[in-house]
Coordinates of N, CA and C in Angstrom, one line a residue:
M1 N 91.3 135.0 105.2 CA 91.3 134.3 106.4 C 92.3 133.2 106.5
T2 N 92.9 133.2 107.5 CA 94.1 132.2 107.8 C 93.5 131.1 108.2
T3 N 94.2 129.9 108.1 CA 93.9 128.7 108.7 C 93.5 128.7 110.0
S4 N 94.5 129.5 110.9 CA 94.2 129.3 112.3 C 93.1 130.1 112.6
I5 N 92.5 131.3 111.9 CA 91.1 131.6 112.2 C 90.0 130.8 111.9
I6 N 90.3 130.0 110.7 CA 89.0 128.9 110.3 C 89.1 128.0 111.5
V7 N 90.0 127.6 111.8 CA 90.2 126.4 112.7 C 89.5 126.8 114.1
S8 N 89.6 128.0 114.5 CA 88.9 128.5 115.9 C 87.6 128.9 115.4
T9 N 87.3 129.4 114.4 CA 85.8 129.6 114.4 C 84.9 128.5 114.1
L10 N 85.6 127.2 113.5 CA 84.9 126.0 113.3 C 84.7 125.2 114.8
R11 N 85.8 125.3 115.4 CA 85.9 124.8 116.9 C 84.8 125.5 117.8
A12 N 84.7 126.8 117.6 CA 83.9 127.4 118.6 C 82.3 127.0 118.3
A13 N 82.3 126.6 116.8 CA 80.7 126.3 116.4 C 80.5 124.8 116.6
G14 N 81.4 124.0 117.5 CA 81.3 122.9 117.8 C 81.8 121.6 116.8
C15 N 82.5 122.0 115.8 CA 83.2 121.1 114.9 C 84.1 120.3 115.5
V16 N 84.1 119.1 115.9 CA 85.0 118.3 116.4 C 86.5 118.2 115.6
F17 N 86.2 117.9 114.2 CA 87.4 117.7 113.5 C 87.6 119.1 112.7
A18 N 87.9 120.1 113.5 CA 87.9 121.5 113.1 C 89.2 121.6 112.0
E19 N 90.4 121.0 112.4 CA 91.5 121.2 111.7 C 91.4 120.4 110.3
D20 N 90.7 119.2 110.3 CA 90.6 118.5 109.0 C 89.5 119.2 108.1
E21 N 88.6 119.9 108.7 CA 87.6 120.5 107.9 C 88.0 121.8 107.4
A22 N 89.0 122.4 108.2 CA 89.5 123.6 107.6 C 90.5 123.2 106.3
D23 N 91.1 122.4 106.5 CA 91.9 121.8 105.2 C 90.8 121.5 103.9
L24 N 89.9 120.9 104.3 CA 89.0 120.6 103.2 C 88.3 122.0 102.6
L25 N 88.1 122.8 103.6 CA 87.4 124.1 103.1 C 88.5 124.9 102.3
I26 N 89.7 124.9 102.5 CA 90.6 125.7 102.0 C 91.0 124.9 100.7
A27 N 91.0 123.7 100.5 CA 91.3 123.2 99.3 C 90.2 123.3 98.3
A28 N 89.1 123.4 98.7 CA 87.8 123.4 98.0 C 87.4 124.7 97.5
A29 N 87.9 125.9 98.5 CA 87.5 127.3 97.9 C 88.2 127.8 96.6
R30 N 87.5 128.4 95.9 CA 88.3 129.0 94.5 C 88.9 130.4 94.8
D31 N 88.5 131.0 96.0 CA 89.0 132.2 96.1 C 88.5 132.6 97.8
D32 N 89.1 133.8 98.0 CA 88.9 134.2 99.6 C 87.4 134.2 99.8
A33 N 86.6 134.9 99.0 CA 85.2 135.2 99.1 C 84.6 133.8 99.3
E34 N 84.8 132.9 98.5 CA 84.0 131.8 98.5 C 84.5 130.9 99.8
L35 N 85.7 131.1 100.3 CA 86.1 130.2 101.5 C 85.4 130.8 102.6
T36 N 85.2 132.3 102.7 CA 84.4 132.9 103.7 C 83.1 132.4 103.8
R37 N 82.3 132.4 102.7 CA 81.1 131.9 102.4 C 80.8 130.5 102.9
M38 N 81.6 129.5 102.6 CA 81.9 128.1 103.0 C 81.9 127.8 104.5
V39 N 83.0 128.8 105.1 CA 83.1 128.8 106.6 C 81.9 129.1 107.1
E40 N 81.1 130.3 106.6 CA 79.8 130.7 107.2 C 78.6 129.5 107.0
Q41 N 78.8 128.8 105.9 CA 77.7 127.7 105.8 C 78.0 126.5 106.9
R42 N 79.4 126.3 106.9 CA 79.7 125.1 107.8 C 79.3 125.5 109.3
V43 N 79.7 126.8 109.7 CA 79.1 127.2 111.2 C 77.8 127.4 111.3
A44 N 77.0 127.5 110.3 CA 75.5 127.5 110.4 C 75.0 126.1 110.3
G45 N 75.7 125.0 110.2 CA 75.4 123.8 110.6 C 75.3 122.9 109.2
L46 N 75.6 123.3 108.1 CA 75.4 122.7 106.8 C 76.6 121.5 106.9
P47 N 76.2 120.4 106.6 CA 77.1 119.2 106.6 C 78.4 119.6 105.9
I48 N 79.8 119.3 106.4 CA 80.9 119.6 105.5 C 80.8 119.1 104.1
E49 N 80.2 117.9 104.0 CA 80.1 117.2 102.7 C 79.2 118.2 101.7
H50 N 78.0 118.8 102.1 CA 77.3 119.6 101.3 C 78.0 121.0 101.1
V51 N 79.0 121.3 101.9 CA 79.6 122.5 101.7 C 80.6 122.5 100.8
V52 N 81.3 121.5 100.8 CA 82.7 121.2 99.7 C 82.0 120.5 98.5
G53 N 80.7 119.9 98.6 CA 80.2 119.5 97.2 C 80.7 118.0 97.0
F54 N 81.3 117.2 98.0 CA 81.6 115.7 97.7 C 81.8 115.2 99.0
A55 N 81.7 113.8 99.2 CA 81.9 113.0 100.3 C 83.0 112.0 100.0
E56 N 83.7 111.7 101.0 CA 84.9 110.5 100.8 C 84.2 109.2 101.3
F57 N 84.2 108.1 100.5 CA 83.4 107.0 100.8 C 84.2 105.9 100.0
C58 N 84.8 104.8 100.7 CA 85.3 103.8 100.3 C 86.6 104.3 99.3
G59 N 87.3 105.4 99.8 CA 88.5 105.8 99.2 C 88.0 106.6 97.7
L60 N 86.8 106.9 97.6 CA 86.3 107.6 96.3 C 85.8 109.0 96.8
R61 N 85.8 109.8 95.8 CA 85.4 111.3 96.1 C 83.9 111.2 95.3
I62 N 82.8 111.1 96.0 CA 81.4 111.2 95.7 C 80.8 112.5 95.6
S63 N 80.5 113.0 94.3 CA 79.9 114.4 94.1 C 78.6 114.3 95.1
L64 N 78.3 115.4 95.9 CA 77.3 115.4 96.6 C 76.6 116.8 96.8
D65 N 75.3 116.9 96.5 CA 74.6 118.1 96.4 C 73.8 118.4 97.9
P66 N 73.6 119.6 98.1 CA 72.7 119.9 99.5 C 71.4 119.3 99.3
G67 N 70.9 118.8 100.3 CA 69.7 117.9 100.3 C 69.8 116.4 100.0
V68 N 70.9 116.0 99.8 CA 71.0 114.6 99.3 C 71.7 113.8 100.6
F69 N 71.3 112.9 101.0 CA 71.9 111.9 102.0 C 73.4 111.7 102.0
V70 N 74.0 112.0 103.1 CA 75.5 112.0 103.1 C 75.9 110.4 103.3
P71 N 76.7 109.7 102.4 CA 77.1 108.3 102.9 C 77.8 108.3 104.0
R72 N 77.7 107.4 104.9 CA 78.1 107.2 106.2 C 79.3 106.2 106.1
R73 N 80.4 106.4 106.9 CA 81.5 105.6 106.9 C 81.1 104.1 107.1
R74 N 80.3 103.7 108.2 CA 79.9 102.7 108.4 C 79.3 101.8 107.4
T75 N 78.6 102.4 106.4 CA 78.0 101.8 105.0 C 79.1 101.1 104.3
E76 N 80.2 101.6 104.6 CA 81.3 101.0 103.7 C 81.4 99.5 104.0
Y77 N 80.8 99.1 105.0 CA 80.9 97.6 105.5 C 79.8 97.0 104.7
L78 N 78.6 97.7 104.5 CA 77.6 97.1 103.4 C 78.2 96.8 102.0
V79 N 79.2 97.9 101.6 CA 79.7 97.7 100.3 C 80.6 96.6 100.2
A80 N 81.4 96.4 101.2 CA 82.3 95.4 101.4 C 81.7 93.9 101.3
E81 N 80.6 93.8 101.9 CA 79.9 92.4 101.9 C 79.3 92.4 100.6
A82 N 78.9 93.4 99.7 CA 78.5 93.3 98.5 C 79.5 92.8 97.5
I83 N 80.7 93.5 97.6 CA 81.9 93.2 96.8 C 82.3 91.5 97.1
A84 N 82.3 91.2 98.3 CA 82.4 89.6 98.5 C 81.4 88.7 97.9
L85 N 80.4 89.1 97.5 CA 79.3 88.4 97.0 C 79.3 88.5 95.4
S86 N 79.8 89.5 94.9 CA 79.7 89.9 93.5 C 80.8 88.9 92.5
R87 N 80.5 89.2 91.4 CA 81.5 88.5 90.5 C 81.4 89.3 89.0
P88 N 82.4 89.1 88.4 CA 82.5 89.9 87.0 C 81.2 89.9 86.3
G89 N 80.7 90.9 85.8 CA 79.5 90.9 85.1 C 78.2 91.1 85.9
A90 N 78.3 91.0 87.1 CA 77.2 90.7 87.9 C 76.1 92.0 87.9
V91 N 74.9 91.8 87.7 CA 73.9 92.8 87.8 C 73.7 93.4 89.3
V92 N 73.9 94.5 89.3 CA 74.0 95.1 90.6 C 73.0 96.3 90.8
V93 N 72.1 96.2 91.6 CA 71.0 97.5 91.8 C 71.1 98.1 93.2
D94 N 71.3 99.3 93.1 CA 71.4 100.2 94.3 C 70.2 101.0 94.4
L95 N 69.2 100.5 95.1 CA 67.9 100.9 95.5 C 68.0 101.9 96.5
C96 N 67.3 103.1 96.7 CA 67.3 104.0 97.5 C 68.8 104.6 97.4
C97 N 69.2 105.0 96.5 CA 70.8 105.1 96.3 C 71.1 106.4 96.5
G98 N 70.5 107.4 96.8 CA 71.0 108.8 97.2 C 71.8 109.0 96.2
S99 N 73.3 109.5 96.6 CA 74.0 109.9 95.5 C 74.6 108.9 94.8
G100 N 74.3 107.8 94.9 CA 74.7 106.6 94.0 C 76.2 106.0 94.6
A101 N 76.5 106.4 95.9 CA 77.7 106.1 96.4 C 78.1 104.6 96.4
L102 N 77.0 103.8 96.7 CA 77.3 102.4 97.0 C 77.6 101.6 95.8
G103 N 76.7 101.8 94.9 CA 76.9 101.0 93.6 C 78.2 101.5 92.9
V104 N 78.4 102.8 93.0 CA 79.8 103.3 92.5 C 81.0 102.7 93.1
A105 N 81.0 102.5 94.5 CA 81.9 101.9 95.1 C 82.3 100.5 94.9
V106 N 81.0 99.6 94.7 CA 81.0 98.2 94.2 C 81.9 98.2 92.8
A107 N 81.3 99.2 91.8 CA 81.8 99.1 90.6 C 83.3 99.6 90.5
A108 N 83.8 100.1 91.6 CA 85.3 100.5 91.5 C 86.1 99.4 91.7
K109 N 85.6 98.2 92.3 CA 86.4 97.0 92.6 C 86.1 95.8 91.9
Q110 N 84.8 96.0 91.1 CA 84.4 94.8 90.4 C 83.6 95.2 89.1
S111 N 83.9 94.5 87.8 CA 83.3 95.0 86.6 C 82.1 94.4 86.8
I112 N 80.9 95.4 86.8 CA 79.4 94.9 87.1 C 78.7 95.9 86.0
E113 N 77.4 95.4 85.9 CA 76.3 96.0 85.2 C 75.4 96.7 86.3
L114 N 75.7 98.1 86.3 CA 75.2 98.8 87.6 C 73.7 99.7 87.2
Y115 N 72.7 99.4 88.1 CA 71.6 100.3 87.9 C 71.4 101.0 89.4
S116 N 71.0 102.2 89.3 CA 70.5 102.8 90.7 C 69.4 103.5 90.6
A117 N 68.6 103.9 91.6 CA 67.2 104.3 91.6 C 67.0 105.0 92.9
D118 N 66.3 106.1 93.0 CA 65.9 106.8 94.1 C 64.6 107.4 93.9
I119 N 63.8 107.8 94.8 CA 62.5 108.5 94.8 C 62.7 110.0 94.8
E120 N 64.0 110.4 95.3 CA 64.0 111.9 95.4 C 64.8 112.5 94.2
P121 N 64.1 113.5 93.4 CA 64.7 114.2 92.3 C 66.1 114.6 92.6
T122 N 66.3 115.3 93.6 CA 67.5 115.9 93.9 C 68.6 114.9 94.0
A123 N 68.4 113.8 94.6 CA 69.2 112.6 94.5 C 69.5 111.9 93.4
V124 N 68.5 111.8 92.6 CA 68.7 111.3 91.3 C 69.5 112.1 90.4
S125 N 69.4 113.4 90.4 CA 70.2 114.3 89.7 C 71.7 114.0 90.1
C126 N 72.0 114.1 91.3 CA 73.4 113.8 91.8 C 73.9 112.5 91.6
A127 N 73.0 111.3 91.7 CA 73.7 110.1 91.3 C 73.9 110.0 89.8
R128 N 73.2 110.7 89.1 CA 73.6 110.6 87.7 C 74.9 111.0 87.4
R129 N 75.5 112.1 88.1 CA 76.8 112.5 87.9 C 77.7 111.8 88.4
N130 N 77.3 110.7 89.4 CA 78.3 109.8 89.8 C 78.3 108.4 89.2
V131 N 77.1 108.0 88.8 CA 77.0 106.7 88.3 C 77.1 106.6 86.6
E132 N 76.6 107.8 85.8 CA 76.7 107.4 84.3 C 78.0 107.7 83.9
P133 N 79.1 108.3 84.5 CA 80.3 108.5 83.9 C 80.9 107.0 84.0
I134 N 80.5 106.1 84.8 CA 81.0 104.7 84.7 C 80.3 103.8 84.2
G135 N 79.2 104.2 83.4 CA 78.4 103.1 82.6 C 77.4 102.7 83.1
G136 N 76.8 103.3 84.3 CA 75.8 102.9 85.0 C 74.7 103.8 84.5
Q137 N 73.4 103.0 85.0 CA 72.0 104.0 84.7 C 71.3 104.2 86.0
V138 N 70.6 105.6 85.9 CA 69.9 105.9 87.1 C 68.4 106.1 86.8
F139 N 67.5 105.8 87.8 CA 66.2 105.7 87.5 C 65.5 106.6 88.6
E140 N 64.3 107.3 88.4 CA 63.6 108.1 89.4 C 62.1 107.3 89.7
G141 N 62.1 107.0 90.9 CA 60.9 106.4 91.4 C 60.9 105.7 92.5
D142 N 59.7 105.2 93.3 CA 59.5 104.5 94.3 C 59.8 103.1 94.4
L143 N 61.0 102.8 94.9 CA 61.7 101.4 94.9 C 61.5 100.6 93.7
Y144 N 60.9 99.3 93.7 CA 61.0 98.6 92.3 C 60.3 99.4 91.3
S145 N 59.4 100.1 91.4 CA 58.9 100.9 90.4 C 59.7 101.8 89.5
A146 N 60.7 102.1 90.1 CA 61.5 102.7 89.3 C 62.4 101.9 88.3
L147 N 62.4 100.6 88.4 CA 63.4 99.9 87.7 C 62.7 99.3 86.4
P148 N 63.5 99.0 85.4 CA 63.1 98.6 84.2 C 62.6 97.0 84.4
G149 N 61.5 96.6 83.7 CA 61.0 95.2 84.0 C 62.0 94.2 83.5
S150 N 62.9 94.6 82.7 CA 63.8 93.5 82.0 C 64.8 93.1 83.2
L151 N 65.0 93.9 84.3 CA 65.8 93.4 85.6 C 65.1 92.4 86.2
R152 N 63.7 92.3 86.2 CA 63.0 91.1 87.2 C 63.8 90.0 86.9
G153 N 64.1 89.2 88.0 CA 64.8 87.9 87.9 C 66.2 88.0 87.3
R154 N 66.8 89.0 87.4 CA 68.2 88.9 86.9 C 69.1 89.6 87.9
I155 N 68.4 90.0 89.0 CA 69.7 91.1 89.8 C 70.4 89.9 90.6
D156 N 71.8 90.2 90.7 CA 72.6 89.2 91.4 C 72.9 90.1 92.8
I157 N 73.0 91.2 92.9 CA 73.4 92.0 94.1 C 72.3 93.1 94.2
L158 N 71.6 93.3 95.3 CA 70.6 94.3 95.5 C 70.9 95.0 96.7
L159 N 71.6 96.0 96.6 CA 71.9 97.3 97.6 C 70.8 97.8 97.9
S160 N 70.4 97.9 99.2 CA 69.1 98.8 99.7 C 69.4 99.4 101.0
N161 N 70.2 100.5 101.0 CA 70.3 101.3 102.3 C 69.3 102.0 102.6
V162 N 68.0 101.4 103.1 CA 67.0 101.8 103.4 C 66.8 102.7 104.7
P163 N 66.3 103.6 104.9 CA 66.0 104.4 106.0 C 65.7 103.4 107.2
Y164 N 66.4 103.5 108.4 CA 66.0 102.4 109.5 C 65.8 103.1 110.8
V165 N 65.8 104.3 111.0 CA 65.7 105.1 112.1 C 64.1 105.0 112.6
P166 N 63.6 104.5 113.7 CA 62.3 104.7 114.1 C 61.9 106.0 114.1
T167 N 60.5 106.3 113.7 CA 60.1 107.7 113.7 C 60.2 108.4 114.9
D168 N 60.0 107.8 116.1 CA 60.0 108.6 117.3 C 61.5 108.8 117.7
E169 N 62.7 108.4 116.9 CA 63.9 108.6 117.3 C 64.6 109.6 116.2
V170 N 63.7 109.9 115.2 CA 64.4 111.1 114.3 C 64.8 112.2 115.0
R171 N 64.2 112.7 115.8 CA 64.1 113.8 116.6 C 65.6 113.7 117.4
L172 N 66.0 112.7 117.7 CA 67.2 112.4 118.4 C 68.7 112.4 117.6
L173 N 68.3 112.6 116.3 CA 69.5 112.6 115.4 C 70.4 113.7 115.3
P174 N 71.6 114.0 114.9 CA 72.3 115.1 114.9 C 71.6 116.2 114.0
A175 N 71.7 117.4 114.5 CA 71.1 118.4 113.7 C 71.5 118.4 112.4
E176 N 72.7 118.0 111.9 CA 73.1 117.7 110.6 C 72.4 117.0 109.8
A177 N 71.7 116.0 110.2 CA 70.9 114.9 109.6 C 69.6 115.5 109.5
R178 N 69.1 115.7 110.8 CA 67.6 116.2 110.9 C 67.3 117.5 109.9
L179 N 68.2 118.2 109.9 CA 67.7 119.5 109.1 C 68.3 119.8 107.6
H180 N 69.2 118.8 107.4 CA 69.8 118.9 106.0 C 69.6 117.8 105.1
E181 N 69.0 116.7 105.7 CA 68.8 115.5 104.8 C 67.5 115.1 104.6
P182 N 66.8 114.7 103.7 CA 65.6 114.5 103.3 C 64.8 113.5 104.5
L183 N 63.7 113.8 105.0 CA 63.1 113.0 106.1 C 63.1 111.5 105.6
V184 N 62.6 111.4 104.4 CA 62.3 110.1 103.8 C 63.7 109.2 103.7
T185 N 64.8 109.8 103.9 CA 66.1 109.3 103.9 C 66.3 108.6 105.3
L186 N 65.8 109.2 106.2 CA 65.9 108.8 107.5 C 65.0 108.0 108.4
D187 N 63.7 108.4 108.1 CA 62.6 107.9 108.7 C 62.2 106.4 108.3
G188 N 62.5 105.4 109.2 CA 61.9 104.1 108.7 C 60.6 103.7 109.2
G189 N 60.0 104.3 109.8 CA 58.5 104.0 110.3 C 58.7 103.6 111.8
G190 N 57.6 103.1 112.2 CA 57.3 102.9 113.5 C 58.3 102.1 114.4
D191 N 58.7 101.0 113.7 CA 60.0 100.1 114.2 C 61.3 100.4 113.4
G192 N 61.4 101.2 112.4 CA 62.4 101.6 111.6 C 62.4 100.6 110.5
L193 N 61.5 99.6 110.2 CA 61.8 98.5 109.4 C 60.7 98.6 108.2
E194 N 60.1 99.7 108.3 CA 58.8 99.5 107.1 C 59.2 99.7 105.8
V195 N 60.2 100.4 105.3 CA 60.9 100.5 104.1 C 61.5 99.1 103.7
L196 N 62.2 98.3 104.9 CA 63.0 97.4 104.6 C 62.0 96.1 104.2
R197 N 60.7 96.0 104.9 CA 59.8 95.2 104.5 C 59.2 95.3 103.1
R198 N 58.9 96.6 102.7 CA 58.6 96.7 101.2 C 59.6 96.5 100.4
V199 N 60.9 96.4 100.7 CA 61.8 95.9 99.6 C 62.0 94.3 99.8
S200 N 61.6 93.9 100.9 CA 61.9 92.4 101.1 C 60.7 91.5 100.3
V201 N 59.4 92.0 100.7 CA 58.3 91.5 100.1 C 58.3 91.2 98.6
E202 N 59.1 92.1 97.7 CA 59.2 91.7 96.3 C 60.6 91.6 95.9
A203 N 61.5 91.4 96.8 CA 62.8 90.9 96.4 C 63.0 89.6 95.8
R204 N 62.4 88.6 96.2 CA 62.4 87.3 95.4 C 62.1 87.5 94.2
S205 N 61.1 88.0 93.6 CA 60.9 88.3 92.2 C 61.7 89.1 91.3
W206 N 62.6 89.9 91.9 CA 63.5 90.4 91.3 C 65.0 90.0 91.2
L207 N 65.5 89.0 92.0 CA 66.7 88.5 92.2 C 66.8 87.4 91.5
A208 N 68.0 86.9 90.9 CA 68.5 85.8 90.2 C 68.6 84.8 91.2
V209 N 68.5 83.5 90.6 CA 68.9 82.7 91.6 C 70.2 82.8 92.3
D210 N 70.4 82.5 93.6 CA 71.4 82.8 94.3 C 71.7 84.4 94.4
G211 N 71.0 85.1 94.0 CA 71.2 86.6 94.2 C 70.6 87.0 95.6
S212 N 71.3 88.3 96.0 CA 71.3 88.6 97.5 C 70.7 90.1 97.4
V213 N 70.1 90.2 98.7 CA 69.6 91.6 99.0 C 70.5 91.8 100.2
L214 N 71.1 93.1 100.3 CA 71.8 93.4 101.5 C 71.1 94.7 101.9
V215 N 70.9 95.0 103.3 CA 70.5 96.1 104.1 C 71.4 96.2 105.2
E216 N 71.4 97.6 105.6 CA 71.9 97.9 106.9 C 71.0 98.2 108.0
T217 N 71.3 97.6 109.0 CA 70.1 97.9 110.1 C 70.9 98.3 111.5
S218 N 70.1 98.5 112.7 CA 70.9 98.5 113.9 C 71.0 97.0 114.4
E219 N 72.0 96.9 115.4 CA 72.2 95.4 115.9 C 70.7 95.0 116.7
E220 N 69.9 95.7 117.1 CA 68.8 95.4 117.9 C 67.8 94.9 116.6
Q221 N 67.8 95.8 115.4 CA 66.9 95.3 114.5 C 67.1 94.1 113.7
A222 N 68.6 93.8 113.6 CA 68.8 92.7 112.6 C 68.0 91.5 112.7
P223 N 67.7 90.8 114.0 CA 67.1 89.4 114.0 C 65.6 89.7 113.4
I224 N 65.0 91.0 113.7 CA 63.7 91.2 113.1 C 63.7 91.3 111.5
A225 N 64.7 91.9 111.1 CA 64.9 92.0 109.4 C 65.2 90.8 108.9
A226 N 66.0 89.9 109.7 CA 66.3 88.5 109.0 C 65.1 87.5 108.9
A227 N 64.2 87.9 110.3 CA 63.1 86.9 110.1 C 62.0 87.5 108.9
V228 N 61.9 88.8 108.7 CA 61.4 89.3 107.6 C 61.8 88.6 106.2
F229 N 63.0 88.7 106.0 CA 63.5 88.1 104.8 C 63.3 86.6 104.6
E230 N 63.4 85.6 105.9 CA 62.8 84.3 105.8 C 61.6 84.1 105.4
Q231 N 60.7 85.1 106.1 CA 59.3 85.0 105.9 C 58.8 85.2 104.4
D232 N 59.7 86.0 103.6 CA 59.6 86.4 102.3 C 60.3 85.5 101.3
G233 N 60.8 84.3 101.9 CA 61.2 83.3 101.0 C 62.8 83.3 100.5
L234 N 63.7 84.1 101.5 CA 65.0 84.2 101.5 C 65.7 83.6 102.6
A235 N 66.9 83.2 102.3 CA 67.6 82.5 103.3 C 68.4 83.7 104.0
A236 N 68.2 83.9 105.1 CA 68.7 85.2 105.9 C 70.1 85.1 106.7
R237 N 71.0 85.9 106.8 CA 71.9 85.7 107.8 C 72.5 87.3 108.2
I238 N 73.1 87.3 109.3 CA 73.5 88.7 109.9 C 75.0 88.7 109.9
T239 N 75.7 89.7 109.4 CA 77.0 90.0 109.7 C 77.1 91.4 110.4
T240 N 78.3 91.6 110.9 CA 78.8 92.7 112.0 C 80.0 93.2 111.7
S241 N 80.2 94.3 111.8 CA 81.7 94.8 112.0 C 82.0 95.8 113.2
D242 N 82.8 95.3 113.9 CA 83.0 95.7 115.3 C 83.8 97.2 115.1
E243 N 84.6 97.0 113.9 CA 85.5 98.2 113.7 C 84.5 99.6 113.4
L244 N 83.6 99.3 112.4 CA 82.6 100.3 112.0 C 81.4 100.5 112.6
Y245 N 81.2 99.7 113.5 CA 80.0 99.4 114.4 C 78.7 99.5 113.3
A246 N 78.9 98.2 112.4 CA 77.7 98.3 111.6 C 77.3 96.7 111.5
T247 N 76.1 97.0 111.1 CA 75.3 95.7 111.0 C 74.7 95.5 109.5
V248 N 74.8 94.3 108.9 CA 74.3 94.2 107.8 C 73.4 92.9 107.7
V249 N 72.2 92.8 107.2 CA 71.4 91.7 107.0 C 71.4 91.3 105.5
I250 N 71.7 90.0 105.3 CA 71.7 89.3 103.8 C 70.6 88.5 103.6
G251 N 69.7 88.7 102.5 CA 68.7 87.6 102.1 C 69.1 87.0 101.0
T252 N 69.1 85.8 100.7 CA 69.4 85.1 99.5 C 68.4 84.4 98.8
K253 N 68.4 84.5 97.7 CA 67.3 83.7 97.0 C 68.1 82.3 96.4
L254 N 67.4 81.2 97.1 CA 68.1 79.8 96.9 C 67.2 79.2 95.7
R255 N 67.8 78.1 95.2 CA 67.1 77.4 94.2 C 65.8 76.7 94.8

């Protein structure tokens, strides 16, 4: 299958970046038969990251399995904010970690003690391939219940890329997300902030003094999320990136 045929096939299927995706598929395929199969998977709607088995995130290649949430480019801003707050030796927890991309990206810029956790067994298996080679640990379970008790009161940076799409709006997401990513990674409940509230209510007991929890939200949700953090005893602030169209809410445990 020639490059031009692949590009035409992908373009006909609605792939906006057909040329770039063709290059990725050709580079990832071990032979023509696998290339044909991968093109067919992409045409059928499987996310390109699931087809090739990795995602590009913060300049890193993150191993990715089908059925695991694909890290979004806008979430690179959440990582940048975490790096700005971190220090050498910081205890960093990536809660709702998916592939483990966020914690791995922080560790690539700073020497940290990394722990990651997710409720999805498929995500945990994927995260272990990304996190354990750099010395981190991955746990399976529901939010804080997955973490060892020894981390309570010691966490300097708590990254939690919780789902924040309101339930009624999940149907409006692109088919790639709706059909190929677990609903639990997308659906944030009635107003999109139900999981965030669960993270917030326990955050203070897990954070070290001056430790921070960082979450991504929509611009409209951010003031509500900040108020949730404040209600739970954290000093809250909102930061935004116009370039990445990203909004991050940070809650800090003060003395």
